[in-house]
Short mmCIF file of C-alpha atoms in Angstrom, two decimals:
data_model
loop_
_atom_site.label_atom_id
_atom_site.label_comp_id
_atom_site.label_asym_id
_atom_site.label_seq_id
_atom_site.Cartn_x
_atom_site.Cartn_y
_atom_site.Cartn_z
CA MET Y 22 35.45 -6.78 -42.72
CA ARG Y 23 32.33 -8.62 -41.64
CA ARG Y 24 33.78 -9.31 -38.20
CA ALA Y 25 34.70 -5.66 -37.75
CA VAL Y 26 31.19 -4.52 -38.68
CA VAL Y 27 29.63 -6.99 -36.26
CA CYS Y 28 31.85 -5.78 -33.44
CA VAL Y 29 30.94 -2.15 -34.06
CA LEU Y 30 27.23 -2.93 -34.08
CA SER Y 31 27.47 -4.97 -30.87
CA PHE Y 32 29.29 -2.13 -29.12
CA SER Y 33 26.67 0.38 -30.23
CA LEU Y 34 23.79 -1.75 -28.93
CA ALA Y 35 25.55 -2.26 -25.60
CA ALA Y 36 26.09 1.46 -25.28
CA VAL Y 37 22.40 2.16 -25.88
CA THR Y 38 21.36 -0.51 -23.37
CA ALA Y 39 23.69 0.82 -20.69
CA ALA Y 40 22.56 4.44 -21.08
CA PRO Y 41 20.73 5.65 -17.94
CA LEU Y 42 17.04 6.41 -18.28
CA ALA Y 43 16.00 10.05 -18.07
CA ALA Y 44 14.34 10.60 -14.69
CA GLY Y 45 13.11 13.29 -12.32
CA THR Y 46 11.69 13.70 -8.83
CA LEU Y 47 8.15 14.15 -7.52
CA ARG Y 48 7.75 15.85 -4.19
CA GLY Y 49 4.93 17.57 -2.44
CA GLN Y 50 2.67 18.33 0.46
CA ILE Y 51 -0.58 16.60 1.33
CA GLU Y 52 -3.41 17.79 3.52
CA MET Y 53 -6.56 15.92 4.44
CA LEU Y 54 -9.83 17.53 5.46
CA GLU Y 55 -11.76 15.91 8.29
CA LYS Y 56 -15.32 16.60 9.43
CA LYS Y 57 -16.25 20.29 9.74
CA GLY Y 58 -13.29 21.22 7.54
CA LYS Y 59 -10.65 20.46 10.16
CA LYS Y 60 -7.24 19.45 8.83
CA ALA Y 61 -5.87 16.04 9.81
CA LYS Y 62 -2.85 16.24 12.10
CA ASP Y 63 -1.31 12.86 11.23
CA LEU Y 64 -0.89 12.00 7.54
CA SER Y 65 1.55 9.12 7.94
CA GLU Y 66 -0.99 6.62 6.55
CA VAL Y 67 -1.30 8.42 3.21
CA VAL Y 68 0.28 6.61 0.25
CA VAL Y 69 1.21 8.41 -2.98
CA TRP Y 70 2.17 6.50 -6.13
CA VAL Y 71 2.84 6.98 -9.84
CA GLU Y 72 0.82 4.91 -12.31
CA GLY Y 73 2.15 4.15 -15.77
CA PRO Y 74 5.91 3.52 -15.68
CA GLU Y 75 6.60 -0.12 -16.53
CA VAL Y 76 9.49 -0.73 -14.17
CA THR Y 77 9.56 -3.98 -12.21
CA PRO Y 78 10.02 -3.34 -8.47
CA LYS Y 79 12.51 -5.31 -6.38
CA PRO Y 80 11.13 -8.04 -4.09
CA ALA Y 81 10.43 -6.94 -0.53
CA THR Y 82 8.98 -8.29 2.70
CA GLU Y 83 7.12 -6.33 5.36
CA THR Y 84 5.75 -7.30 8.77
CA ILE Y 85 2.41 -6.58 10.43
CA THR Y 86 2.41 -7.85 14.00
CA MET Y 87 -0.77 -9.00 15.73
CA VAL Y 88 -0.38 -7.71 19.28
CA MET Y 89 -2.80 -6.55 21.99
CA LYS Y 90 -5.69 -7.41 19.66
CA SER Y 91 -4.51 -5.00 16.98
CA PHE Y 92 -2.39 -4.91 13.81
CA ASP Y 93 0.88 -3.01 14.12
CA PRO Y 94 1.53 -1.14 11.89
CA ARG Y 95 -1.88 -0.63 10.32
CA LEU Y 96 -0.41 0.09 6.90
CA VAL Y 97 2.43 -1.29 4.79
CA VAL Y 98 3.32 -1.01 1.10
CA VAL Y 99 4.81 -3.91 -0.85
CA PRO Y 100 5.62 -4.51 -4.53
CA VAL Y 101 3.80 -7.06 -6.66
CA GLY Y 102 5.38 -10.38 -5.69
CA GLY Y 103 6.25 -9.06 -2.24
CA SER Y 104 5.05 -10.65 0.98
CA VAL Y 105 3.83 -9.64 4.42
CA ALA Y 106 4.54 -11.65 7.57
CA PHE Y 107 1.84 -11.74 10.27
CA PRO Y 108 3.45 -12.89 13.55
CA ASN Y 109 1.07 -13.43 16.46
CA MET Y 110 2.46 -11.99 19.69
CA ASP Y 111 -0.72 -12.50 21.71
CA PRO Y 112 -1.39 -15.57 23.89
CA ILE Y 113 -4.71 -16.00 22.07
CA LEU Y 114 -5.77 -17.12 18.61
CA HIS Y 115 -5.88 -14.77 15.62
CA ASN Y 116 -6.95 -15.35 12.02
CA ALA Y 117 -5.75 -12.71 9.53
CA PHE Y 118 -7.75 -12.71 6.30
CA SER Y 119 -8.83 -10.54 3.38
CA VAL Y 120 -11.56 -10.74 0.75
CA SER Y 121 -10.01 -8.01 -1.43
CA GLY Y 122 -10.45 -9.29 -4.98
CA LYS Y 123 -7.52 -11.24 -6.46
CA ASN Y 124 -5.46 -10.58 -3.32
CA ARG Y 125 -7.85 -12.44 -1.02
CA PHE Y 126 -6.26 -14.79 1.51
CA ASP Y 127 -6.93 -16.67 4.73
CA LEU Y 128 -4.12 -17.56 7.16
CA GLN Y 129 -6.40 -19.59 9.45
CA LEU Y 130 -6.04 -19.75 13.24
CA TYR Y 131 -2.71 -19.63 15.09
CA ARG Y 132 -1.30 -18.18 18.32
CA LYS Y 133 1.98 -16.90 19.78
CA PRO Y 134 4.79 -17.42 18.79
CA GLN Y 135 3.69 -18.59 15.35
CA SER Y 136 3.94 -16.46 12.23
CA LYS Y 137 2.50 -16.90 8.75
CA ALA Y 138 3.06 -14.88 5.58
CA GLN Y 139 1.12 -13.96 2.45
CA THR Y 140 2.53 -13.10 -0.99
CA PHE Y 141 0.64 -10.53 -3.08
CA GLU Y 142 0.62 -10.94 -6.87
CA HIS Y 143 -1.75 -8.15 -7.92
CA PRO Y 144 -1.64 -4.35 -7.48
CA GLY Y 145 -4.35 -2.80 -5.35
CA ILE Y 146 -5.55 -2.03 -1.83
CA VAL Y 147 -5.84 -5.06 0.45
CA ARG Y 148 -8.07 -4.71 3.50
CA VAL Y 149 -6.97 -7.09 6.25
CA TYR Y 150 -9.07 -8.18 9.22
CA CYS Y 151 -9.07 -10.79 11.98
CA ASN Y 152 -11.87 -13.35 11.86
CA ILE Y 153 -11.96 -13.46 15.68
CA HIS Y 154 -11.67 -9.78 16.63
CA PRO Y 155 -13.72 -7.31 14.53
CA GLN Y 156 -11.86 -4.28 15.90
CA MET Y 157 -8.64 -5.40 14.15
CA SER Y 158 -8.00 -3.89 10.71
CA ALA Y 159 -4.97 -3.14 8.54
CA PHE Y 160 -4.14 -2.25 4.95
CA VAL Y 161 -1.59 -3.55 2.46
CA VAL Y 162 -1.00 -1.35 -0.59
CA VAL Y 163 0.45 -3.43 -3.44
CA ARG Y 164 2.26 -1.56 -6.24
CA ASP Y 165 3.45 -2.73 -9.65
CA ASN Y 166 6.42 -0.33 -9.86
CA PRO Y 167 8.83 1.19 -7.30
CA PHE Y 168 7.54 4.76 -7.60
CA TRP Y 169 5.60 5.33 -4.41
CA ALA Y 170 5.98 7.05 -1.04
CA GLN Y 171 4.31 6.96 2.34
CA ALA Y 172 3.82 10.49 3.59
CA SER Y 173 5.43 11.77 6.77
CA ARG Y 174 3.28 12.78 9.71
CA ASP Y 175 3.14 16.38 8.44
CA GLY Y 176 2.16 15.28 4.93
CA ARG Y 177 5.40 15.66 3.04
CA PHE Y 178 6.51 13.09 0.46
CA SER Y 179 9.18 12.58 -2.20
CA ILE Y 180 9.50 10.02 -5.01
CA ALA Y 181 12.90 9.91 -6.75
CA ASP Y 182 14.03 8.52 -10.12
CA VAL Y 183 10.61 8.72 -11.78
CA PRO Y 184 11.06 8.14 -15.55
CA ALA Y 185 10.61 11.26 -17.65
CA GLY Y 186 7.17 11.40 -19.23
CA ARG Y 187 3.51 12.14 -18.55
CA TRP Y 188 2.06 10.06 -15.72
CA VAL Y 189 -0.85 9.84 -13.31
CA VAL Y 190 -0.11 10.46 -9.63
CA LYS Y 191 -2.56 9.04 -7.09
CA ALA Y 192 -2.96 9.58 -3.36
CA TRP Y 193 -4.94 7.36 -0.98
CA HIS Y 194 -5.94 7.14 2.67
CA SER Y 195 -8.28 4.58 4.19
CA ARG Y 196 -10.75 7.29 5.28
CA ALA Y 197 -10.66 9.37 2.07
CA LYS Y 198 -11.59 8.95 -1.55
CA GLU Y 199 -8.60 8.26 -3.80
CA ILE Y 200 -7.51 11.28 -5.84
CA SER Y 201 -5.42 11.49 -9.03
CA GLU Y 202 -3.56 14.17 -10.95
CA GLN Y 203 -1.66 14.15 -14.24
CA VAL Y 204 1.94 15.34 -14.11
CA THR Y 205 4.78 15.73 -16.59
CA VAL Y 206 8.19 14.69 -15.30
CA ALA Y 207 11.24 16.15 -17.04
CA ASP Y 208 14.74 14.68 -17.11
CA GLU Y 209 16.51 15.72 -13.88
CA GLY Y 210 13.57 17.98 -13.10
CA VAL Y 211 11.56 18.35 -9.90
CA VAL Y 212 7.76 18.41 -9.87
CA ASP Y 213 6.15 20.01 -6.81
CA LEU Y 214 2.61 18.92 -5.95
CA ALA Y 215 -0.01 20.09 -3.46
CA LEU Y 216 -2.66 17.41 -2.92
CA THR Y 217 -5.81 17.51 -0.80
CA LEU Y 218 -7.72 14.44 0.35
CA ASP Y 219 -11.30 14.71 1.58
CA ALA Y 220 -12.23 12.53 4.55
CA SER Y 221 -15.09 14.78 5.71
CA ARG Y 222 -17.78 12.30 4.65
CA HIS Y 223 -16.14 9.20 6.02
CA ARG Y 224 -18.27 6.99 8.21
CA ARG Y 225 -17.29 3.72 9.75
CA VAL Y 226 -18.98 0.67 8.29
CA ARG Y 227 -18.83 -2.63 10.12
CA HIS Y 228 -17.17 -5.31 8.01
CA LYS Y 229 -18.25 -8.94 7.83
CA ASN Y 230 -16.18 -11.96 8.83
CA LYS Y 231 -14.42 -14.18 6.27
CA TYR Y 232 -17.66 -16.06 5.65
CA GLY Y 233 -19.53 -12.88 4.75
CA LYS Y 234 -21.52 -12.94 7.98
CA LYS Y 235 -21.79 -10.59 10.96
CA TYR Y 236 -19.49 -11.16 13.91
CA LYS Y 237 -21.18 -12.81 16.85
CA LYS Y 238 -21.89 -10.55 19.79
CA GLY Y 239 -19.61 -10.97 22.76
CA ARG Y 240 -16.40 -9.81 24.37
CA TYR Y 241 -13.49 -9.38 21.99
#
């Protein structure tokens, strides 16, 4: 009898573990206001994510190429523990670096065809620059769950399989203040959102080099 009881209990626990989690979909439309109230025409560098669900994202690797004295693309999103490769395709030296909190890094100097990579262990926004060329800038958004989306050019986005519950949705663009909104996701339901970012007060601020000093004047 004891063996039979144990078998029944084990089967019940396995059934509970294998049961799929209740989940829904977030989708929506983003607009961003520029100076004088004009609407941005390209929203492909807007990132939307869901904060709260404790679901470990799968490892992933992205690439930001240093070419023609610029970073291409200017924005990538990776999970915590993910990495970004920085190949240099220019016949000159580059030095990708960041001083963004716990995600700070310094890849030092190297030229074509070398490539170096950085692994990111903490969620957040990582601002990446070149220590040689001040005009070069890029962004790495690091997320601690898989529920995020990069908007299309016209501002549409969709995030599938979001666990049912009450969460905080955030939207970010490098020229706008981050916004957040609480949403309730129902099992197999769809939540439609309309989000507006405000970039009307953005002004460009010159960043410092990796030593915290101004870039030397000269041709870059």
